[in-house]
């Protein structure tokens, strides 16, 4: 079901009505039923795989809890045990829980790998075999990737790891865990929520609130405006430039790059606004996934503001376990004694960052282009980490105040340009093509024609609308630095709010509906 369709709007309206009409103790059941309907509409066969994920997580979590409870009861019944004997029992039970966890992780990440990476892996194997003129595997089969498998796998496995670490209690009701796994507002593009943050909200009684209803609908309208008016209007132009960048002038290519940065932000954050708004209508708070990312002063800060929950997942379950592992800690101590404090601190962090960005690239797509994209992101962050003492020395020598407006403006502009450079790599096919695109920016110096910048007959009215929508997006982002724009808007007089929402709706219908006919779906749904 398309999120931008009238069918989804009707689906959301029926959900909200049913949610508040049933007894409050059954509200979570309504969410589960509607999530099942939403998911099964993408293909009934896909329901099998999400059930496998939920069932394996449910069984594994209960098994680990049973081992822990058995150990606790055994210690209470045998208080005469020595510390060494208790330690040996704990070690044995930890191994048992670890084996169960590893089995569940292998099963679920194995399914994810088969669906997303089978063709890529077989293609690489065939290339190697081709060097020796040997046997070739058949790679012509088709695999339809289950909806949201990357997101629900990461979210559910995060829950399972938290149970293993005793950070979350095991859910003893399978259907409640299934709701956490399949909750439809976040299944296709996130956010990737923690179990303790989300599950408790499902079980709380929720009463209808006009404030939540109004604020949620307002945010949904803003999300549809960003998606349909801005992202989908820019999409044909961006596609044309990236497909044939060598045929365009330098300014036209640069315009396409800037348009892409606006398109992907409006597309992804628009989805989040729609789904977070719907959840607010239901009195459920999803975690925010964006915090004005294009105002970041470094690549590392940008990734703390863009797709926040994915970054938090990698930080919790990949970065920290590697960074504080015994072997990495020992390596850091050795490097500190051999090469100094700075080297000893940076080396373990760099190793963990390499792992994070390798996985980040692979998660986004099964291609060398995405691996290169992840590698370039990681390279910028790691180089910044290693050169920070040099940067600080330079700032001190030049007497630059980090709080000064000019310096902050330079950092924001520099980071935005670097982000634009990195973003295009997977879109044009990889590092070599990305460098070719940027070479065209600086060598294709002829002045662009209007037709170059706006192909497919984009009318002047659409160009003006893109400028107005981008300006509105920038204004809202600037105001958010000073406080909650939504809180301010909620306090505005009713005529002001009604007029603003009416304008957004009219513009969305007038400009967005034709655009949505040209470009379907959300960009991040492919991941």
Coordinates of C-alpha atoms in Angstrom, one line a residue:
X1 CA 0.0 0.0 0.0
X2 CA 1.5 3.3 -1.1
X3 CA 1.8 5.8 1.8
X4 CA 1.0 8.7 -0.6
X5 CA -2.3 7.1 -1.8
X6 CA -5.8 8.0 -0.7
X7 CA -6.2 4.3 0.2
X8 CA -3.6 4.8 2.9
X9 CA -5.3 7.9 4.2
X10 CA -8.5 5.9 4.5
X11 CA -6.6 3.0 6.1
X12 CA -5.2 5.4 8.7
X13 CA -8.6 7.0 9.4
X14 CA -10.2 3.5 10.0
X15 CA -7.3 2.5 12.2
X16 CA -7.7 5.7 14.4
X17 CA -11.4 5.1 14.7
X18 CA -11.1 1.4 15.7
X19 CA -8.2 2.2 18.0
X20 CA -10.2 4.6 20.2
X21 CA -13.6 2.7 19.9
X22 CA -12.4 -0.6 21.3
X23 CA -11.7 -1.1 25.1
X24 CA -8.3 0.3 25.9
X25 CA -6.9 -3.1 26.9
X26 CA -7.4 -4.3 23.3
X27 CA -5.8 -1.2 21.6
X28 CA -2.6 -3.1 21.0
X29 CA -4.5 -5.9 19.3
X30 CA -5.9 -3.3 16.9
X31 CA -2.4 -2.2 16.1
X32 CA -1.3 -5.7 15.5
X33 CA -4.3 -6.5 13.2
X34 CA -3.8 -3.4 11.1
X35 CA 0.0 -4.0 10.9
X36 CA -0.7 -7.5 9.7
X37 CA -3.1 -6.2 7.0
X38 CA -0.6 -3.5 5.9
X39 CA 2.2 -6.0 5.7
X40 CA 0.3 -8.8 4.0
X41 CA -0.8 -6.4 1.3
X42 CA 2.8 -6.3 0.1
X43 CA 2.6 -10.1 -0.5
X44 CA 1.2 -12.9 1.7
X45 CA 4.3 -15.0 1.3
X46 CA 6.4 -12.3 3.0
X47 CA 4.5 -12.8 6.2
X48 CA 6.3 -16.2 6.6
X49 CA 9.7 -14.5 7.0
X50 CA 8.6 -11.9 9.5
X51 CA 6.9 -14.7 11.5
X52 CA 10.2 -16.6 11.4
X53 CA 12.0 -13.5 12.8
X54 CA 9.5 -13.0 15.6
X55 CA 9.3 -16.7 16.5
X56 CA 13.0 -17.2 16.6
X57 CA 13.4 -14.0 18.8
X58 CA 10.6 -15.1 21.1
X59 CA 12.0 -18.6 21.6
X60 CA 15.6 -17.5 22.0
X61 CA 14.7 -14.7 24.5
X62 CA 12.6 -17.2 26.6
X63 CA 15.4 -19.8 26.5
X64 CA 18.0 -17.2 27.7
X65 CA 15.6 -16.1 30.5
X66 CA 15.0 -19.7 31.5
X67 CA 18.8 -20.3 31.8
X68 CA 19.2 -17.1 33.9
X69 CA 16.2 -18.0 36.2
X70 CA 17.5 -21.6 36.6
X71 CA 20.9 -20.3 37.6
X72 CA 19.4 -17.9 40.1
X73 CA 17.3 -20.6 41.7
X74 CA 20.2 -23.0 41.8
X75 CA 22.4 -20.5 43.6
X76 CA 19.6 -19.9 46.1
X77 CA 19.2 -23.6 46.8
X78 CA 23.0 -24.2 47.1
X79 CA 24.3 -21.3 49.1
X80 CA 27.3 -23.4 50.2
X81 CA 28.9 -23.0 46.8
X82 CA 32.2 -21.2 46.7
X83 CA 32.9 -18.1 44.6
X84 CA 34.9 -20.2 42.1
X85 CA 32.2 -22.8 41.7
X86 CA 29.6 -20.0 41.1
X87 CA 31.9 -18.4 38.6
X88 CA 32.3 -21.7 36.7
X89 CA 28.5 -22.1 36.6
X90 CA 27.9 -18.6 35.4
X91 CA 30.5 -19.1 32.7
X92 CA 28.8 -22.3 31.5
X93 CA 25.4 -20.6 31.4
X94 CA 26.7 -17.6 29.6
X95 CA 28.1 -19.9 26.9
X96 CA 24.7 -21.6 26.6
X97 CA 22.9 -18.2 26.2
X98 CA 25.6 -17.0 23.8
X99 CA 25.1 -20.1 21.6
X100 CA 21.3 -19.5 21.5
X101 CA 21.9 -15.9 20.6
X102 CA 24.4 -16.7 17.9
X103 CA 22.0 -19.3 16.4
X104 CA 19.1 -16.7 16.3
X105 CA 21.4 -14.0 14.8
X106 CA 22.8 -16.4 12.2
X107 CA 19.2 -17.5 11.2
X108 CA 17.9 -13.9 10.8
X109 CA 20.9 -12.2 9.4
X110 CA 21.3 -15.3 7.1
X111 CA 17.8 -14.7 5.8
X112 CA 18.5 -11.0 5.3
X113 CA 21.7 -11.9 3.5
X114 CA 20.1 -14.4 1.1
X115 CA 17.4 -11.9 0.1
X116 CA 19.5 -8.8 -0.2
X117 CA 23.0 -10.1 -1.2
X118 CA 22.6 -13.5 -2.9
X119 CA 22.9 -12.0 -6.4
X120 CA 25.8 -9.8 -5.5
X121 CA 27.8 -12.6 -3.8
X122 CA 27.2 -15.0 -6.7
X123 CA 28.2 -12.3 -9.2
X124 CA 31.5 -11.9 -7.4
X125 CA 32.1 -15.7 -7.2
X126 CA 31.3 -16.0 -11.0
X127 CA 33.8 -13.2 -11.7
X128 CA 36.5 -15.0 -9.8
X129 CA 35.7 -18.3 -11.5
X130 CA 35.7 -16.6 -14.8
X131 CA 39.3 -15.7 -14.4
X132 CA 40.1 -19.4 -14.6
X133 CA 37.5 -20.3 -17.2
X134 CA 35.7 -22.6 -14.9
X135 CA 32.2 -23.4 -13.8
X136 CA 29.7 -20.5 -13.5
X137 CA 26.7 -20.5 -11.0
X138 CA 23.3 -19.6 -12.4
X139 CA 22.5 -16.1 -11.2
X140 CA 19.5 -15.5 -13.4
X141 CA 16.9 -16.3 -10.7
X142 CA 14.8 -13.6 -9.2
X143 CA 14.3 -12.8 -5.5
X144 CA 11.6 -10.6 -4.2
X145 CA 12.9 -9.0 -1.1
X146 CA 10.3 -9.0 1.8
X147 CA 9.0 -5.6 2.7
X148 CA 11.1 -3.9 5.5
X149 CA 13.3 -6.9 6.1
X150 CA 16.4 -4.8 6.9
X151 CA 14.5 -2.7 9.4
X152 CA 12.5 -5.3 11.2
X153 CA 15.5 -7.7 11.4
X154 CA 17.7 -5.0 13.0
X155 CA 15.1 -3.9 15.4
X156 CA 14.2 -7.4 16.5
X157 CA 17.8 -8.6 16.8
X158 CA 18.5 -5.4 18.8
X159 CA 15.8 -6.6 21.3
X160 CA 17.3 -10.0 21.4
X161 CA 20.8 -8.7 22.2
X162 CA 19.4 -6.5 24.9
X163 CA 17.8 -9.5 26.5
X164 CA 21.2 -11.3 26.4
X165 CA 22.8 -8.3 28.0
X166 CA 20.0 -8.1 30.6
X167 CA 19.0 -4.6 29.4
X168 CA 15.4 -5.7 28.5
X169 CA 13.1 -8.3 29.9
X170 CA 12.0 -11.1 27.6
X171 CA 8.5 -10.7 26.2
X172 CA 6.3 -13.7 27.2
X173 CA 3.4 -12.9 25.0
X174 CA 4.3 -13.8 21.4
X175 CA 1.7 -11.5 19.8
X176 CA 3.0 -8.5 21.7
X177 CA 6.5 -9.3 20.4
X178 CA 5.1 -9.7 16.9
X179 CA 3.6 -6.2 17.2
X180 CA 7.0 -4.8 18.1
X181 CA 8.5 -6.6 15.1
X182 CA 5.8 -5.7 12.6
X183 CA 4.5 -2.3 13.7
X184 CA 3.7 -0.9 10.3
X185 CA 4.5 2.9 10.7
X186 CA 8.2 2.0 11.0
X187 CA 8.6 -1.2 9.1
X188 CA 9.6 0.2 5.7
X189 CA 11.9 3.1 6.7
X190 CA 12.3 3.1 10.4
X191 CA 12.9 4.5 12.9
X192 CA 14.6 1.5 14.5
X193 CA 13.3 1.6 18.0
X194 CA 14.4 0.0 21.2
X195 CA 12.1 -2.5 22.8
X196 CA 11.9 -0.7 26.1
X197 CA 11.1 2.6 24.4
X198 CA 8.3 1.3 22.1
X199 CA 6.7 -1.8 23.7
X200 CA 5.6 0.0 26.9
X201 CA 3.6 2.5 24.8
X202 CA 1.7 -0.3 23.1
X203 CA 0.4 -1.6 26.4
X204 CA -0.6 1.7 28.0
X205 CA -4.2 2.8 27.8
X206 CA -4.6 5.7 25.3
X207 CA -7.5 8.2 25.3
X208 CA -8.4 10.3 22.4
X209 CA -6.9 13.8 22.6
X210 CA -7.8 16.7 20.3
X211 CA -4.3 18.1 20.8
X212 CA -2.7 14.9 19.7
X213 CA -5.1 14.6 16.8
X214 CA -4.5 18.1 15.6
X215 CA -0.8 18.1 16.0
X216 CA -0.5 14.7 14.4
X217 CA -2.6 15.6 11.3
X218 CA -0.6 18.9 11.0
X219 CA 2.7 16.9 10.9
X220 CA 1.3 14.5 8.4
X221 CA 0.3 17.3 6.1
X222 CA 3.8 18.8 6.4
X223 CA 5.2 15.4 5.5
X224 CA 3.0 15.0 2.5
X225 CA 4.0 18.5 1.4
X226 CA 7.7 17.7 1.6
X227 CA 7.3 14.3 -0.2
X228 CA 4.9 15.2 -3.0
X229 CA 5.6 18.8 -3.7
X230 CA 9.4 18.9 -3.1
X231 CA 10.9 15.4 -3.4
X232 CA 8.8 14.1 -6.2
X233 CA 8.9 17.3 -8.2
X234 CA 12.7 17.3 -8.2
X235 CA 13.1 13.5 -8.9
X236 CA 12.8 13.6 -12.7
X237 CA 15.4 16.4 -12.9
X238 CA 17.8 14.6 -10.6
X239 CA 17.4 11.3 -12.4
X240 CA 18.1 12.9 -15.8
X241 CA 21.3 14.6 -14.6
X242 CA 22.7 11.5 -12.8
X243 CA 21.9 9.2 -15.7
X244 CA 23.7 11.4 -18.3
X245 CA 25.9 13.8 -16.4
X246 CA 28.5 13.8 -19.1
X247 CA 26.0 15.5 -21.4
X248 CA 25.3 18.4 -19.1
X249 CA 27.2 21.6 -18.3
X250 CA 29.0 21.9 -15.0
X251 CA 26.4 24.2 -13.5
X252 CA 23.6 21.9 -14.5
X253 CA 25.3 18.9 -12.9
X254 CA 26.0 20.9 -9.7
X255 CA 22.3 21.9 -9.7
X256 CA 21.3 18.3 -10.0
X257 CA 23.6 17.4 -7.0
X258 CA 22.1 20.1 -4.9
X259 CA 18.6 19.1 -5.9
X260 CA 19.3 15.5 -5.0
X261 CA 20.4 16.6 -1.5
X262 CA 17.1 18.3 -1.1
X263 CA 15.1 15.5 -2.7
X264 CA 16.4 12.7 -0.4
X265 CA 16.0 14.8 2.7
X266 CA 12.5 15.8 1.8
X267 CA 11.6 12.3 0.8
X268 CA 13.0 10.5 3.9
X269 CA 12.0 13.2 6.5
X270 CA 8.6 13.5 4.8
X271 CA 8.0 9.8 5.4
X272 CA 9.0 10.3 9.0
X273 CA 6.7 13.2 9.4
X274 CA 3.8 11.2 8.0
X275 CA 4.3 8.2 10.2
X276 CA 5.3 10.2 13.4
X277 CA 2.2 12.3 12.8
X278 CA 0.0 9.2 12.5
X279 CA 1.5 7.7 15.7
X280 CA 0.9 11.0 17.5
X281 CA -2.8 10.7 16.6
X282 CA -2.7 7.3 18.3
X283 CA -0.8 8.8 21.3
X284 CA 2.4 6.9 20.5
X285 CA 5.7 8.6 20.2
X286 CA 8.2 7.3 17.7
X287 CA 11.9 8.3 18.0
X288 CA 13.0 11.2 15.8
X289 CA 15.2 10.2 12.9
X290 CA 16.4 13.7 11.8
X291 CA 17.8 16.7 13.6
X292 CA 18.6 19.4 11.0
X293 CA 21.4 17.3 9.4
X294 CA 22.5 19.9 6.9
X295 CA 23.4 22.2 9.7
X296 CA 26.1 19.8 10.9
X297 CA 29.7 21.0 11.2
X298 CA 31.4 17.7 10.5
X299 CA 30.7 14.4 8.7
X300 CA 30.6 12.6 12.1
X301 CA 28.0 15.1 13.4
X302 CA 26.0 14.8 10.2
X303 CA 25.6 11.0 10.9
X304 CA 24.5 11.8 14.4
X305 CA 21.7 13.9 12.9
X306 CA 20.7 11.8 9.8
X307 CA 18.9 8.5 10.3
X308 CA 19.6 8.8 14.0
X309 CA 18.2 5.5 15.1
X310 CA 20.2 3.5 12.5
X311 CA 23.4 5.2 13.7
X312 CA 22.4 4.5 17.3
X313 CA 21.9 0.8 16.5
X314 CA 25.3 0.5 14.9
X315 CA 26.8 2.4 17.8
X316 CA 25.2 0.1 20.4
X317 CA 25.6 -3.3 18.7
X318 CA 28.7 -2.9 16.5
X319 CA 30.9 0.0 17.5
X320 CA 30.9 -0.3 21.3
X321 CA 31.3 -4.1 21.4
X322 CA 34.4 -3.9 19.1
X323 CA 35.8 -0.7 20.7
X324 CA 35.8 -2.2 24.2
X325 CA 36.6 -5.8 23.3
X326 CA 39.6 -7.3 25.1
X327 CA 41.7 -7.7 22.0
X328 CA 41.0 -4.1 20.8
X329 CA 41.7 -2.7 24.3
X330 CA 45.0 -4.6 24.5
X331 CA 45.9 -3.3 21.0
X332 CA 45.2 0.3 22.2
X333 CA 47.4 -0.1 25.3
X334 CA 50.2 -1.5 23.1
X335 CA 49.9 1.4 20.6
X336 CA 49.8 3.9 23.5
X337 CA 53.0 2.6 24.9
X338 CA 54.7 2.4 21.5
X339 CA 53.4 5.5 19.7
X340 CA 51.9 7.8 22.3
X341 CA 48.5 8.6 23.9
X342 CA 46.9 10.1 20.8
X343 CA 47.7 7.0 18.7
X344 CA 46.6 4.6 21.4
X345 CA 43.2 6.3 21.8
X346 CA 42.5 6.7 18.1
X347 CA 43.5 3.2 16.9
X348 CA 40.8 1.1 18.7
X349 CA 38.1 3.7 17.7
X350 CA 39.3 3.6 14.1
X351 CA 39.1 -0.2 14.0
X352 CA 35.5 -0.1 15.3
X353 CA 34.6 2.7 12.8
X354 CA 35.9 0.6 9.9
X355 CA 33.6 -2.2 10.9
X356 CA 30.6 0.2 11.3
X357 CA 31.0 1.8 8.0
X358 CA 31.6 -1.4 6.1
X359 CA 28.4 -2.8 7.5
X360 CA 26.6 0.6 6.9
X361 CA 27.6 0.5 3.2
X362 CA 26.5 -3.1 2.8
X363 CA 23.2 -2.5 4.7
X364 CA 22.3 0.3 2.3
X365 CA 22.9 -1.8 -0.8
X366 CA 24.4 -4.9 -2.3
X367 CA 27.0 -3.3 -4.6
X368 CA 30.5 -2.1 -4.6
X369 CA 29.1 1.4 -5.0
X370 CA 27.5 1.3 -1.6
X371 CA 30.6 -0.3 -0.1
X372 CA 32.7 2.6 -1.5
X373 CA 30.1 5.1 -0.2
X374 CA 30.4 3.6 3.3
X375 CA 34.2 3.5 3.0
X376 CA 34.4 7.2 2.0
X377 CA 32.1 8.2 4.9
X378 CA 34.2 6.2 7.3
X379 CA 37.5 7.6 5.8
X380 CA 36.4 11.2 6.4
X381 CA 35.4 10.4 10.0
X382 CA 38.6 8.5 10.8
X383 CA 40.9 11.0 9.2
X384 CA 39.1 13.8 11.2
X385 CA 39.6 11.7 14.4
X386 CA 43.4 11.3 13.7
X387 CA 44.0 14.9 12.6
X388 CA 42.0 16.6 15.4
X389 CA 45.1 17.6 17.3
X390 CA 46.5 19.2 14.2
X391 CA 43.2 21.0 13.6
X392 CA 43.2 22.3 17.1
X393 CA 46.8 23.5 16.7
X394 CA 45.9 25.3 13.5
X395 CA 42.8 27.0 15.1
X396 CA 45.0 28.1 18.1
X397 CA 47.6 29.5 15.8
X398 CA 45.1 31.4 13.7
X399 CA 43.2 32.5 16.8
X400 CA 39.9 31.1 15.5
X401 CA 37.0 31.1 17.9
X402 CA 34.9 28.0 17.4
X403 CA 31.9 29.9 18.6
X404 CA 32.2 32.6 16.0
X405 CA 29.5 32.8 13.4
X406 CA 32.0 32.9 10.5
X407 CA 33.8 29.8 11.5
X408 CA 30.5 27.9 12.2
X409 CA 29.2 29.0 8.8
X410 CA 32.4 27.7 7.1
X411 CA 32.1 24.4 8.9
X412 CA 28.4 24.0 7.9
X413 CA 29.1 24.9 4.2
X414 CA 32.2 22.6 4.1
X415 CA 30.3 19.7 5.6
X416 CA 27.3 20.2 3.3
X417 CA 29.5 20.1 0.2
X418 CA 31.3 17.0 1.4
X419 CA 28.0 15.3 2.1
X420 CA 26.8 16.2 -1.4
X421 CA 30.0 14.7 -2.8
X422 CA 29.6 11.5 -0.9
X423 CA 25.8 11.1 -1.5
X424 CA 26.1 10.9 -5.3
X425 CA 28.5 7.9 -5.3
X426 CA 26.0 5.1 -5.2
X427 CA 23.5 7.0 -7.3
X428 CA 25.8 7.2 -10.3
X429 CA 27.3 3.7 -9.9
X430 CA 30.4 4.0 -7.6
X431 CA 33.5 6.0 -6.8
X432 CA 34.9 6.2 -10.4
X433 CA 31.6 7.5 -11.7
X434 CA 31.2 9.8 -8.8
X435 CA 34.6 11.3 -9.5
X436 CA 33.6 11.6 -13.1
X437 CA 30.5 13.5 -12.1
X438 CA 32.4 16.0 -10.0
X439 CA 35.0 16.4 -12.8
X440 CA 32.1 17.3 -15.1
X441 CA 31.1 20.0 -12.5
X442 CA 34.4 21.7 -12.9
X443 CA 35.2 21.1 -16.5
X444 CA 31.8 21.5 -18.2
X445 CA 31.9 25.2 -17.9
X446 CA 29.5 26.3 -20.6
X447 CA 26.4 28.1 -19.3
X448 CA 23.4 25.8 -18.9
X449 CA 20.1 26.3 -20.7
X450 CA 16.8 26.3 -18.9
X451 CA 15.9 23.0 -20.6
X452 CA 19.1 21.5 -19.2
X453 CA 18.3 22.3 -15.7
X454 CA 14.6 21.4 -15.9
X455 CA 14.0 18.5 -18.3
X456 CA 10.7 16.7 -19.0
X457 CA 9.0 20.1 -19.5
X458 CA 9.0 21.2 -15.9
X459 CA 6.9 24.3 -16.0
X460 CA 8.0 27.6 -14.4
X461 CA 5.3 27.2 -11.8
X462 CA 7.0 24.0 -10.5
X463 CA 10.3 25.8 -10.4
X464 CA 8.8 28.6 -8.3
X465 CA 7.1 26.0 -6.1
X466 CA 10.4 24.2 -5.5
X467 CA 12.1 27.4 -4.5
X468 CA 9.2 28.3 -2.1
X469 CA 9.1 24.8 -0.6
X470 CA 12.9 24.8 -0.1
X471 CA 12.7 28.2 1.5
X472 CA 9.9 27.0 3.8
X473 CA 12.0 23.9 4.7
X474 CA 15.0 26.1 5.5
X475 CA 13.0 28.5 7.5
X476 CA 11.4 25.8 9.6
X477 CA 14.9 24.3 10.2
X478 CA 16.3 27.7 11.3
X479 CA 13.4 28.3 13.7
X480 CA 13.8 24.8 15.2
X481 CA 17.2 25.9 16.4
X482 CA 15.4 28.3 18.7
X483 CA 12.7 26.0 19.9
X484 CA 9.8 23.8 18.9
X485 CA 8.1 25.2 15.8
X486 CA 5.2 22.8 16.3
X487 CA 4.6 24.1 19.8
X488 CA 4.7 27.7 18.5
X489 CA 2.3 26.8 15.7
X490 CA 0.0 25.1 18.2
X491 CA -0.2 28.4 20.1
X492 CA -0.9 30.5 17.0
X493 CA -4.5 31.8 16.5
X494 CA -6.9 29.4 14.9
X495 CA -7.4 31.4 11.7
X496 CA -3.6 31.4 11.2
X497 CA -3.3 27.7 11.7
X498 CA -6.3 27.0 9.5
X499 CA -5.0 29.2 6.7
X500 CA -1.5 27.7 6.8
X501 CA -2.8 24.2 6.7
X502 CA -5.2 25.0 3.9
X503 CA -2.4 26.5 1.8
X504 CA -0.2 23.4 2.4
X505 CA -3.1 21.1 1.4
X506 CA -3.9 23.1 -1.8
X507 CA -0.3 23.2 -2.8
X508 CA 0.2 19.5 -2.1
X509 CA -2.9 18.6 -4.2
X510 CA -2.1 21.0 -7.0
X511 CA 1.6 20.3 -7.4
X512 CA 2.1 17.0 -5.6
X513 CA -0.5 14.8 -7.3
X514 CA 1.0 15.3 -10.8
X515 CA 4.5 14.8 -9.4
X516 CA 3.5 11.6 -7.6
X517 CA 2.3 10.2 -11.0
X518 CA 5.8 10.5 -12.3
X519 CA 7.8 9.1 -9.3
X520 CA 6.5 6.4 -6.9
X521 CA 7.6 5.2 -3.6
X522 CA 10.1 6.4 -1.1
X523 CA 13.9 6.3 -1.7
X524 CA 14.8 4.7 1.6
X525 CA 12.2 1.9 1.2
X526 CA 14.7 0.2 -1.2
X527 CA 17.1 -0.4 1.8

